[in-house]
């Protein structure tokens, strides 16, 4: 392969897997850009802190970013610090893997009342995301309702049900631990608008709720009665069958008198977040599926009292400047990863990950997804026009002229070392630095021999 310069935008799993697939071809150099000073996207800022094994995928991602043909440029926002056109003048190909950054709206009255938050916000806060205000959450509520029955709902319900002591061995920032320590939450209710046979969570994640030391998990057996259609669906699907088994077992368990209660409820669709100045509950309507499988209300209202509501109804992608966008599907139109405009393919521009297929699947799904995109890119490569500007310093120079200081790999290593050092003080592997200014200051400090230790 003749010399090919590629920019990958986004250093989450999809972006790094794309970079990794590119490095398997000689002659390809890759700059991985990220708007945050730290790499790994949702592995760092989405995977729950107590999912240590899942988080350890960062070891594989790091190996890609440490390859000599790959350069990490954090703290660079495409669309703000540099435009797509400017990238296209400096790279032969650009791959967008920017994910789905914001929450889907619920579309009911009261959604924006004080005390009603998106789960995305809560996850960002407990993950120490630099965009999340440190004091966004106080957890002074006694009852919390979580809307949605996907894996994010399960994550936030589990974090709300755990004690600070249980989360202290993880990487959660200190201010999060303080708030969890002072939490007054006694009851968490996770609410599905459809039934257990339609729930999106996976069995392993569901099971963890039954292993909580500090909370009893409760299920009403009436919620688990299945229609003939649901019975058929459950019989045919291993995950659904296993989910139902777990839920049935819980529905027969006597509560053990643990300090918190975690309810899983189904067939309640949100109608209104109740409250005047602040949340006092969630009004729902009992629901069912009609003969054609459409969700319909029964007219019966069920109010769930709560001082906090977390809307966990999925992520959505925002349009990116210079890229076409399919509003309805919430993705960039593409063919095998090649970005498509109404006039045809946008030469040399590709997508991978959630911006390509929507916010679904597990981390590993991004590997095959990125592989498809990179196969298309490499097939196109011989015919892609090579840009005249081939100096690797051209982009950093343009950014410097704009006062933007990218965080390169050595900068990330300094952050990594500082976080590990904080971990030593708390007796855990790492404590995250949440604040953007501190991240940038830390990135600018050289790593010394005794600052933190890194795993092999
Ligand atoms: P999700 O799996 O799409 O679940 C969204 C949930 O919100 C569904 O139960 C959906 O119900 C419900 N919902 C949507 N609109 C609603 C409305 N207007 N009113 C009430 N409920 C509504 O999304 P997610 O939980 O955000 O997860 C995103 C992706 O990340 C998934 O692929 C997930 O598996 C993955 N993830 C994985 C892990 C893990 O592996 N541990 C952890 C976190 C996230 P309907 O089905 O009725 O629409």
Short mmCIF file of C-alpha atoms and ligand atoms in Angstrom, two decimals:
data_model
loop_
_atom_site.label_atom_id
_atom_site.label_comp_id
_atom_site.label_asym_id
_atom_site.label_seq_id
_atom_site.Cartn_x
_atom_site.Cartn_y
_atom_site.Cartn_z
CA UNK A 1 0.00 0.00 0.00
CA UNK A 2 1.43 3.40 -0.94
CA UNK A 3 1.68 5.94 1.88
CA UNK A 4 -1.83 6.63 3.26
CA UNK A 5 -2.62 9.19 5.97
CA UNK A 6 -5.86 8.61 7.88
CA UNK A 7 -7.57 10.64 10.62
CA UNK A 8 -9.87 8.70 12.94
CA UNK A 9 -12.21 10.97 14.88
CA UNK A 10 -13.12 9.44 18.26
CA UNK A 11 -10.97 7.21 20.47
CA UNK A 12 -13.72 4.98 21.88
CA UNK A 13 -13.80 1.29 20.97
CA UNK A 14 -15.07 1.89 17.40
CA UNK A 15 -12.35 4.47 16.64
CA UNK A 16 -9.53 2.48 18.19
CA UNK A 17 -10.64 -0.78 16.55
CA UNK A 18 -10.69 1.14 13.24
CA UNK A 19 -7.16 2.44 13.90
CA UNK A 20 -6.06 -1.08 14.83
CA UNK A 21 -7.47 -2.50 11.59
CA UNK A 22 -5.62 0.20 9.62
CA UNK A 23 -2.28 -0.53 11.27
CA UNK A 24 -2.35 -4.07 9.92
CA UNK A 25 -1.55 -2.61 6.49
CA UNK A 26 1.97 -1.31 5.80
CA UNK A 27 2.30 2.30 4.77
CA UNK A 28 -0.76 3.56 6.69
CA UNK A 29 -0.30 6.19 9.40
CA UNK A 30 -3.19 7.14 11.66
CA UNK A 31 -3.96 10.15 13.82
CA UNK A 32 -6.70 9.38 16.36
CA UNK A 33 -8.42 12.59 17.44
CA UNK A 34 -10.67 12.96 20.46
CA UNK A 35 -12.40 16.01 21.88
CA UNK A 36 -11.53 14.81 25.40
CA UNK A 37 -8.02 14.88 26.88
CA UNK A 38 -8.29 11.15 27.67
CA UNK A 39 -8.81 8.24 25.27
CA UNK A 40 -11.20 5.22 25.26
CA UNK A 41 -14.61 6.95 24.98
CA UNK A 42 -17.37 4.96 26.66
CA UNK A 43 -14.91 2.38 28.00
CA UNK A 44 -13.65 5.15 30.27
CA UNK A 45 -16.82 7.26 30.49
CA UNK A 46 -19.70 4.79 30.08
CA UNK A 47 -18.82 1.32 31.33
CA UNK A 48 -19.84 1.25 35.00
CA UNK A 49 -16.95 1.62 37.47
CA UNK A 50 -17.69 -1.75 39.11
CA UNK A 51 -17.53 -3.56 35.74
CA UNK A 52 -13.79 -3.93 36.12
CA UNK A 53 -13.40 -6.81 33.69
CA UNK A 54 -15.28 -4.99 30.93
CA UNK A 55 -13.21 -1.86 31.56
CA UNK A 56 -10.01 -3.87 31.16
CA UNK A 57 -10.59 -3.80 27.39
CA UNK A 58 -8.62 -0.54 27.65
CA UNK A 59 -5.47 -2.69 27.77
CA UNK A 60 -6.15 -3.88 24.21
CA UNK A 61 -7.13 -0.38 23.08
CA UNK A 62 -3.93 1.05 24.57
CA UNK A 63 -1.82 -1.40 22.57
CA UNK A 64 -3.29 0.03 19.37
CA UNK A 65 -2.76 3.65 20.40
CA UNK A 66 0.87 2.88 21.35
CA UNK A 67 1.77 1.56 17.92
CA UNK A 68 4.42 3.66 16.14
CA UNK A 69 2.13 4.29 13.16
CA UNK A 70 -0.62 5.71 15.43
CA UNK A 71 -0.68 9.12 17.10
CA UNK A 72 -3.24 10.19 19.71
CA UNK A 73 -4.37 13.82 19.63
CA UNK A 74 -6.76 14.46 22.52
CA UNK A 75 -8.45 17.74 23.40
CA UNK A 76 -9.21 18.41 19.72
CA UNK A 77 -12.86 18.85 18.73
CA UNK A 78 -13.62 18.32 15.07
CA UNK A 79 -16.22 20.86 13.99
CA UNK A 80 -14.96 23.44 16.52
CA UNK A 81 -11.15 23.37 16.61
CA UNK A 82 -10.78 22.04 13.09
CA UNK A 83 -13.33 21.49 10.32
CA UNK A 84 -13.92 18.39 8.26
CA UNK A 85 -12.73 20.28 5.16
CA UNK A 86 -9.47 21.15 6.93
CA UNK A 87 -8.99 17.50 7.84
CA UNK A 88 -9.71 16.45 4.27
CA UNK A 89 -6.93 18.76 3.08
CA UNK A 90 -4.46 17.01 5.41
CA UNK A 91 -5.56 13.36 5.39
CA UNK A 92 -6.31 11.00 2.52
CA UNK A 93 -9.20 9.54 4.49
CA UNK A 94 -11.21 10.49 7.57
CA UNK A 95 -13.13 7.97 9.70
CA UNK A 96 -15.77 9.29 12.10
CA UNK A 97 -16.36 7.15 15.19
CA UNK A 98 -17.87 9.78 17.44
CA UNK A 99 -20.65 7.66 18.95
CA UNK A 100 -23.96 8.87 20.30
CA UNK A 101 -23.31 11.55 22.86
CA UNK A 102 -26.72 12.63 24.11
CA UNK A 103 -29.82 11.06 25.62
CA UNK A 104 -33.07 10.37 23.80
CA UNK A 105 -35.96 12.55 25.02
CA UNK A 106 -38.93 11.01 26.75
CA UNK A 107 -41.43 13.51 25.33
CA UNK A 108 -43.69 13.78 28.39
CA UNK A 109 -44.62 16.82 30.52
CA UNK A 110 -42.37 17.48 33.51
CA UNK A 111 -39.34 15.90 31.88
CA UNK A 112 -37.20 18.94 32.71
CA UNK A 113 -38.32 19.43 36.33
CA UNK A 114 -35.62 19.71 38.98
CA UNK A 115 -34.81 16.17 40.05
CA UNK A 116 -35.45 14.67 36.60
CA UNK A 117 -32.19 13.72 34.91
CA UNK A 118 -31.06 11.68 31.97
CA UNK A 119 -29.20 8.50 32.88
CA UNK A 120 -26.56 9.72 30.41
CA UNK A 121 -25.92 12.67 32.75
CA UNK A 122 -25.76 10.42 35.79
CA UNK A 123 -23.37 8.00 34.08
CA UNK A 124 -21.17 10.90 32.93
CA UNK A 125 -21.10 12.28 36.47
CA UNK A 126 -20.17 9.06 38.25
CA UNK A 127 -17.67 8.26 35.49
CA UNK A 128 -15.89 11.60 36.03
CA UNK A 129 -16.61 12.88 32.51
CA UNK A 130 -14.94 16.29 32.04
CA UNK A 131 -18.22 17.80 30.75
CA UNK A 132 -20.21 16.77 33.86
CA UNK A 133 -20.53 19.37 36.62
CA UNK A 134 -18.96 17.97 39.77
CA UNK A 135 -21.97 19.01 41.89
CA UNK A 136 -24.66 17.90 39.41
CA UNK A 137 -25.97 15.15 41.72
CA UNK A 138 -26.59 15.15 45.45
CA UNK A 139 -28.65 11.93 45.96
CA UNK A 140 -30.81 13.54 48.64
CA UNK A 141 -33.84 11.62 47.30
CA UNK A 142 -35.43 8.75 49.22
CA UNK A 143 -37.09 7.17 46.19
CA UNK A 144 -35.71 7.08 42.64
CA UNK A 145 -37.55 5.93 39.53
CA UNK A 146 -35.43 4.76 36.59
CA UNK A 147 -37.32 4.75 33.29
CA UNK A 148 -36.29 2.08 30.76
CA UNK A 149 -35.15 -1.53 31.03
CA UNK A 150 -31.89 -1.60 29.08
CA UNK A 151 -28.38 -2.24 30.38
CA UNK A 152 -27.84 1.43 31.19
CA UNK A 153 -30.93 1.36 33.46
CA UNK A 154 -29.48 -1.72 35.16
CA UNK A 155 -26.11 0.06 35.57
CA UNK A 156 -27.57 3.19 37.16
CA UNK A 157 -29.92 1.19 39.40
CA UNK A 158 -26.99 -0.91 40.62
CA UNK A 159 -24.77 2.13 41.29
CA UNK A 160 -27.64 3.81 43.18
CA UNK A 161 -28.13 0.66 45.25
CA UNK A 162 -24.50 0.22 46.23
CA UNK A 163 -22.76 1.90 49.15
CA UNK A 164 -19.74 4.18 48.86
CA UNK A 165 -17.69 1.42 50.54
CA UNK A 166 -18.69 -1.01 47.77
CA UNK A 167 -17.56 1.45 45.09
CA UNK A 168 -14.44 2.68 46.86
CA UNK A 169 -12.21 -0.03 45.27
CA UNK A 170 -13.23 1.25 41.80
CA UNK A 171 -11.97 4.30 39.88
CA UNK A 172 -14.90 6.62 40.78
CA UNK A 173 -13.70 10.16 41.54
CA UNK A 174 -13.58 11.23 45.19
CA UNK A 175 -16.47 13.72 44.91
CA UNK A 176 -18.73 10.94 43.61
CA UNK A 177 -17.80 8.68 46.51
CA UNK A 178 -18.62 11.50 48.96
CA UNK A 179 -22.09 11.93 47.45
CA UNK A 180 -22.72 8.17 47.45
CA UNK A 181 -21.64 8.07 51.07
CA UNK A 182 -24.23 10.71 51.99
CA UNK A 183 -26.95 9.17 49.77
CA UNK A 184 -30.41 8.95 51.35
CA UNK A 185 -31.78 6.65 48.64
CA UNK A 186 -33.86 3.80 50.07
CA UNK A 187 -35.85 2.62 47.08
CA UNK A 188 -35.03 2.38 43.39
CA UNK A 189 -37.78 1.39 40.96
CA UNK A 190 -36.82 0.42 37.42
CA UNK A 191 -39.83 0.73 35.09
CA UNK A 192 -40.38 -0.89 31.70
CA UNK A 193 -43.13 0.34 29.41
CA UNK A 194 -43.38 -3.14 27.92
CA UNK A 195 -43.00 -6.59 29.51
CA UNK A 196 -40.09 -8.74 30.58
CA UNK A 197 -40.13 -10.50 27.20
CA UNK A 198 -39.35 -7.14 25.54
CA UNK A 199 -36.75 -5.90 28.04
CA UNK A 200 -33.38 -4.99 26.53
CA UNK A 201 -31.09 -5.91 29.43
CA UNK A 202 -28.85 -8.95 29.17
CA UNK A 203 -28.89 -11.81 31.69
CA UNK A 204 -25.42 -11.37 33.16
CA UNK A 205 -26.12 -7.70 33.90
CA UNK A 206 -29.60 -8.50 35.26
CA UNK A 207 -28.26 -11.24 37.58
CA UNK A 208 -25.89 -8.79 39.29
CA UNK A 209 -28.91 -6.99 40.76
CA UNK A 210 -29.73 -10.10 42.75
CA UNK A 211 -26.23 -10.16 44.24
CA UNK A 212 -26.33 -6.70 45.79
CA UNK A 213 -25.21 -6.73 49.41
CA UNK A 214 -27.13 -3.57 50.28
CA UNK A 215 -30.43 -4.01 48.42
CA UNK A 216 -33.24 -6.53 48.08
CA UNK A 217 -34.44 -6.97 44.53
CA UNK A 218 -38.22 -7.24 44.21
CA UNK A 219 -40.44 -8.36 41.33
CA UNK A 220 -44.25 -8.68 41.26
CA UNK A 221 -45.14 -12.16 39.88
CA UNK A 222 -48.15 -10.60 38.10
CA UNK A 223 -45.71 -8.64 35.89
CA UNK A 224 -44.23 -11.91 34.64
CA UNK A 225 -47.43 -13.43 33.20
CA UNK A 226 -46.83 -13.95 29.51
CA UNK A 227 -49.21 -13.81 26.56
CA UNK A 228 -49.06 -16.65 24.04
CA UNK A 229 -47.03 -14.46 21.70
CA UNK A 230 -44.55 -13.63 24.48
CA UNK A 231 -44.33 -17.29 25.47
CA UNK A 232 -43.33 -18.13 21.90
CA UNK A 233 -40.75 -15.32 21.83
CA UNK A 234 -39.25 -16.41 25.15
CA UNK A 235 -39.09 -20.06 24.08
CA UNK A 236 -37.21 -19.07 20.94
CA UNK A 237 -34.65 -16.77 22.60
CA UNK A 238 -32.01 -17.99 25.05
CA UNK A 239 -31.42 -14.58 26.64
CA UNK A 240 -35.12 -13.97 27.19
CA UNK A 241 -35.53 -17.45 28.66
CA UNK A 242 -32.66 -16.87 31.07
CA UNK A 243 -33.96 -13.38 31.98
CA UNK A 244 -37.38 -14.81 32.79
CA UNK A 245 -35.85 -17.52 34.95
CA UNK A 246 -33.93 -14.93 36.96
CA UNK A 247 -36.99 -12.67 37.33
CA UNK A 248 -39.24 -15.59 38.36
CA UNK A 249 -36.79 -16.65 41.03
CA UNK A 250 -36.73 -13.11 42.43
CA UNK A 251 -40.52 -12.86 42.38
CA UNK A 252 -40.69 -15.75 44.85
CA UNK A 253 -37.87 -14.56 47.14
CA UNK A 254 -38.59 -13.18 50.58
CA UNK A 255 -36.84 -9.80 51.07
CA UNK A 256 -33.83 -10.23 53.36
CA UNK A 257 -34.33 -6.85 55.05
CA UNK A 258 -31.38 -5.12 53.37
CA UNK A 259 -31.28 -1.31 53.75
CA UNK A 260 -32.39 -0.60 50.14
CA UNK A 261 -35.09 -2.02 47.91
CA UNK A 262 -34.74 -2.34 44.15
CA UNK A 263 -38.02 -2.90 42.33
CA UNK A 264 -38.23 -4.11 38.74
CA UNK A 265 -41.64 -3.24 37.30
CA UNK A 266 -43.12 -3.75 33.86
CA UNK A 267 -46.09 -2.67 31.74
CA UNK A 268 -46.06 0.94 32.97
CA UNK A 269 -45.57 3.60 30.35
CA UNK A 270 -44.51 7.08 31.45
CA UNK A 271 -47.19 9.72 31.05
CA UNK A 272 -45.86 12.64 33.11
CA UNK A 273 -43.06 13.48 35.50
CA UNK A 274 -45.03 14.85 38.45
CA UNK A 275 -44.15 17.90 40.52
CA UNK A 276 -44.43 21.69 40.63
CA UNK A 277 -40.95 23.00 41.38
CA UNK A 278 -39.31 19.62 41.71
CA UNK A 279 -40.06 15.97 41.01
CA UNK A 280 -42.59 14.28 43.29
CA UNK A 281 -43.17 11.18 41.20
CA UNK A 282 -43.82 9.58 37.86
CA UNK A 283 -47.32 9.15 36.48
CA UNK A 284 -47.60 6.04 34.37
CA UNK A 285 -50.37 4.28 32.51
CA UNK A 286 -50.65 0.53 32.68
CA UNK A 287 -49.94 -0.76 29.20
CA UNK A 288 -50.14 -3.88 27.06
CA UNK A 289 -49.41 -4.98 23.53
CA UNK A 290 -52.33 -5.23 21.11
CA UNK A 291 -52.82 -8.07 18.63
CA UNK A 292 -50.39 -6.44 16.20
CA UNK A 293 -47.73 -6.03 18.91
CA UNK A 294 -48.27 -2.27 19.29
CA UNK A 295 -47.96 -0.74 22.76
CA UNK A 296 -51.32 0.59 23.96
CA UNK A 297 -52.53 2.12 27.23
CA UNK A 298 -55.24 0.48 29.32
CA UNK A 299 -56.46 3.81 30.76
CA UNK A 300 -55.44 2.80 34.30
CA UNK A 301 -53.09 5.35 35.91
CA UNK A 302 -50.36 4.28 38.32
CA UNK A 303 -48.40 6.98 40.18
CA UNK A 304 -44.95 6.11 41.49
CA UNK A 305 -43.84 8.57 44.18
CA UNK A 306 -40.19 9.64 43.82
CA UNK A 307 -37.95 12.61 44.48
CA UNK A 308 -35.66 11.75 41.58
CA UNK A 309 -36.33 10.41 38.10
CA UNK A 310 -33.61 9.03 35.81
CA UNK A 311 -34.60 8.72 32.17
CA UNK A 312 -32.68 5.78 30.73
CA UNK A 313 -34.36 5.48 27.34
CA UNK A 314 -31.32 5.23 25.07
CA UNK A 315 -28.67 7.41 23.50
CA UNK A 316 -28.92 9.44 20.32
CA UNK A 317 -26.41 10.79 17.84
CA UNK A 318 -26.16 14.47 16.98
CA UNK A 319 -25.52 15.60 13.38
CA UNK A 320 -21.90 16.56 12.72
CA UNK A 321 -20.95 19.65 10.70
CA UNK A 322 -20.14 18.70 7.10
CA UNK A 323 -21.64 15.21 7.31
CA UNK A 324 -25.05 14.11 6.00
CA UNK A 325 -27.46 12.86 8.67
CA UNK A 326 -30.51 10.64 8.66
CA UNK A 327 -32.68 12.31 11.32
CA UNK A 328 -35.15 9.47 11.50
CA UNK A 329 -32.61 6.71 12.00
CA UNK A 330 -30.24 8.96 13.97
CA UNK A 331 -27.19 7.83 12.00
CA UNK A 332 -24.95 9.01 9.16
CA UNK A 333 -26.12 7.38 5.91
CA UNK A 334 -23.48 4.97 4.62
CA UNK A 335 -22.78 1.89 2.55
CA UNK A 336 -20.44 -0.51 4.38
CA UNK A 337 -19.05 2.50 6.25
CA UNK A 338 -18.63 4.77 3.17
CA UNK A 339 -20.49 8.02 3.94
CA UNK A 340 -23.29 8.63 1.42
CA UNK A 341 -24.63 12.04 0.45
CA UNK A 342 -27.64 12.50 -1.82
CA UNK A 343 -25.13 13.01 -4.64
CA UNK A 344 -23.27 9.77 -3.88
CA UNK A 345 -20.34 8.71 -1.66
CA UNK A 346 -18.34 11.44 0.08
CA UNK A 347 -14.88 10.52 -1.18
CA UNK A 348 -12.49 9.46 1.57
CA UNK A 349 -14.98 9.90 4.43
CA UNK A 350 -16.17 6.92 6.50
CA UNK A 351 -18.08 6.08 9.68
CA UNK A 352 -17.80 3.35 12.32
CA UNK A 353 -19.57 2.48 15.57
CA UNK A 354 -22.75 4.03 16.96
CA UNK A 355 -22.74 6.96 14.50
CA UNK A 356 -22.93 4.31 11.76
CA UNK A 357 -25.34 1.71 13.17
CA UNK A 358 -27.07 3.44 16.11
CA UNK A 359 -26.57 2.96 19.88
CA UNK A 360 -26.81 -0.82 20.07
CA UNK A 361 -24.61 -3.80 20.79
CA UNK A 362 -21.75 -4.48 23.17
CA UNK A 363 -18.15 -3.22 23.01
CA UNK A 364 -17.06 -6.19 20.88
CA UNK A 365 -19.73 -5.37 18.26
CA UNK A 366 -17.57 -2.40 17.31
CA UNK A 367 -14.72 -4.63 16.26
CA UNK A 368 -16.55 -6.26 13.35
CA UNK A 369 -18.28 -2.95 12.61
CA UNK A 370 -14.94 -1.11 12.36
CA UNK A 371 -13.42 -3.98 10.37
CA UNK A 372 -16.17 -3.60 7.74
CA UNK A 373 -15.50 0.14 7.43
CA UNK A 374 -11.74 -0.27 7.19
CA UNK A 375 -12.11 -3.04 4.59
CA UNK A 376 -14.11 -0.55 2.49
CA UNK A 377 -11.51 2.19 3.06
CA UNK A 378 -8.59 -0.05 2.12
CA UNK A 379 -10.45 -1.26 -0.97
CA UNK A 380 -10.93 2.38 -1.99
CA UNK A 381 -7.38 3.38 -1.02
CA UNK A 382 -5.61 2.82 -4.34
CA UNK A 383 -8.04 5.23 -6.00
CA UNK A 384 -8.23 7.81 -3.20
CA UNK A 385 -6.56 11.08 -4.25
CA UNK A 386 -3.51 11.74 -2.02
CA UNK A 387 -3.60 15.14 -0.32
CA UNK A 388 -0.65 17.41 -1.13
CA UNK A 389 -0.13 18.40 2.55
CA UNK A 390 1.61 15.35 4.06
CA UNK A 391 3.54 16.90 6.94
CA UNK A 392 2.44 15.20 10.22
CA UNK A 393 3.03 18.53 11.98
CA UNK A 394 0.58 20.36 9.74
CA UNK A 395 -2.45 19.69 11.94
CA UNK A 396 -0.73 20.43 15.28
CA UNK A 397 0.58 23.67 13.72
CA UNK A 398 -2.90 24.70 12.58
CA UNK A 399 -4.28 23.90 16.05
CA UNK A 400 -1.45 25.78 17.79
CA UNK A 401 -2.23 28.85 15.69
CA UNK A 402 -5.77 28.63 17.11
CA UNK A 403 -4.57 28.26 20.69
CA UNK A 404 -5.56 24.57 20.85
CA UNK A 405 -3.03 22.33 22.60
CA UNK A 406 -3.61 18.69 21.77
CA UNK A 407 -2.95 16.10 24.46
CA UNK A 408 -0.57 13.62 22.85
CA UNK A 409 0.15 10.12 24.15
CA UNK A 410 2.80 11.33 26.62
CA UNK A 411 0.18 13.72 27.99
CA UNK A 412 -2.26 10.85 28.48
CA UNK A 413 0.50 8.83 30.14
CA UNK A 414 0.98 11.68 32.61
CA UNK A 415 -2.78 11.66 33.38
CA UNK A 416 -2.72 7.86 33.67
CA UNK A 417 0.22 7.99 36.10
CA UNK A 418 -1.40 10.73 38.20
CA UNK A 419 -4.66 8.74 38.45
CA UNK A 420 -2.78 5.62 39.52
CA UNK A 421 -0.99 7.64 42.17
CA UNK A 422 -4.37 8.83 43.50
CA UNK A 423 -5.39 5.17 43.51
CA UNK A 424 -2.45 4.24 45.72
CA UNK A 425 -3.69 6.74 48.32
CA UNK A 426 -7.22 5.20 48.24
CA UNK A 427 -6.00 1.61 48.01
CA UNK A 428 -7.34 0.96 44.52
CA UNK A 429 -5.85 0.81 41.01
CA UNK A 430 -6.91 4.27 39.93
CA UNK A 431 -8.97 7.29 40.94
CA UNK A 432 -10.21 9.30 37.99
CA UNK A 433 -9.50 12.97 37.59
CA UNK A 434 -12.81 14.48 36.52
CA UNK A 435 -12.08 18.12 36.02
CA UNK A 436 -10.97 19.17 32.51
CA UNK A 437 -8.57 21.90 33.69
CA UNK A 438 -6.79 19.46 36.03
CA UNK A 439 -6.62 16.86 33.25
CA UNK A 440 -4.98 19.41 30.94
CA UNK A 441 -2.56 20.64 33.62
CA UNK A 442 -1.62 17.05 34.43
CA UNK A 443 -1.13 16.21 30.74
CA UNK A 444 1.33 19.08 30.46
CA UNK A 445 3.50 17.68 33.30
CA UNK A 446 6.22 15.19 32.38
CA UNK A 447 5.87 11.69 33.82
CA UNK A 448 8.55 10.96 36.42
CA UNK A 449 9.93 7.51 37.15
CA UNK A 450 8.08 7.21 40.47
CA UNK A 451 4.71 8.64 39.38
CA UNK A 452 2.35 5.69 39.37
CA UNK A 453 2.81 2.22 37.98
CA UNK A 454 1.35 0.78 34.83
CA UNK A 455 0.20 -2.76 34.28
CA UNK A 456 2.10 -4.76 31.71
P1 LIG B 1 -31.50 0.30 25.16
O1 LIG B 1 -30.88 -1.03 25.35
O2 LIG B 1 -31.94 0.69 23.80
O3 LIG B 1 -32.73 0.41 26.19
C1 LIG B 1 -33.55 1.53 26.20
C2 LIG B 1 -34.76 1.26 27.07
O4 LIG B 1 -35.54 2.47 27.10
C3 LIG B 1 -35.70 0.17 26.53
O5 LIG B 1 -36.19 -0.57 27.60
C4 LIG B 1 -36.81 0.99 25.86
O6 LIG B 1 -38.06 0.35 25.84
C5 LIG B 1 -36.90 2.16 26.81
N1 LIG B 1 -37.55 3.31 26.21
C6 LIG B 1 -37.24 3.95 25.05
N2 LIG B 1 -38.09 4.98 24.86
C7 LIG B 1 -38.94 4.99 25.91
C8 LIG B 1 -40.03 5.80 26.29
N3 LIG B 1 -40.41 6.83 25.54
N4 LIG B 1 -40.66 5.51 27.44
C9 LIG B 1 -40.29 4.46 28.22
N5 LIG B 1 -39.26 3.66 27.91
C10 LIG B 1 -38.59 3.92 26.76
O7 LIG B 1 -30.50 1.49 25.61
P2 LIG B 1 -29.44 1.62 26.77
O8 LIG B 1 -29.85 0.92 28.00
O9 LIG B 1 -29.16 3.08 26.82
O10 LIG B 1 -28.15 0.88 26.18
C11 LIG B 1 -27.51 1.33 24.98
C12 LIG B 1 -26.57 0.25 24.47
O11 LIG B 1 -25.44 0.13 25.34
C13 LIG B 1 -27.21 -1.13 24.41
O12 LIG B 1 -26.72 -1.81 23.30
C14 LIG B 1 -26.71 -1.77 25.69
O13 LIG B 1 -26.71 -3.18 25.67
C15 LIG B 1 -25.29 -1.20 25.75
N6 LIG B 1 -24.81 -1.28 27.15
C16 LIG B 1 -24.26 -2.44 27.53
C17 LIG B 1 -23.84 -2.59 28.85
C18 LIG B 1 -23.27 -3.90 29.29
O14 LIG B 1 -22.98 -4.74 28.44
N7 LIG B 1 -23.09 -4.11 30.57
C19 LIG B 1 -23.98 -1.55 29.76
C20 LIG B 1 -24.56 -0.35 29.34
C21 LIG B 1 -24.98 -0.23 28.01
P3 LIG B 1 -38.66 -0.24 24.46
O15 LIG B 1 -37.89 -1.48 24.19
O16 LIG B 1 -40.09 -0.44 24.75
O17 LIG B 1 -38.41 0.83 23.40
#
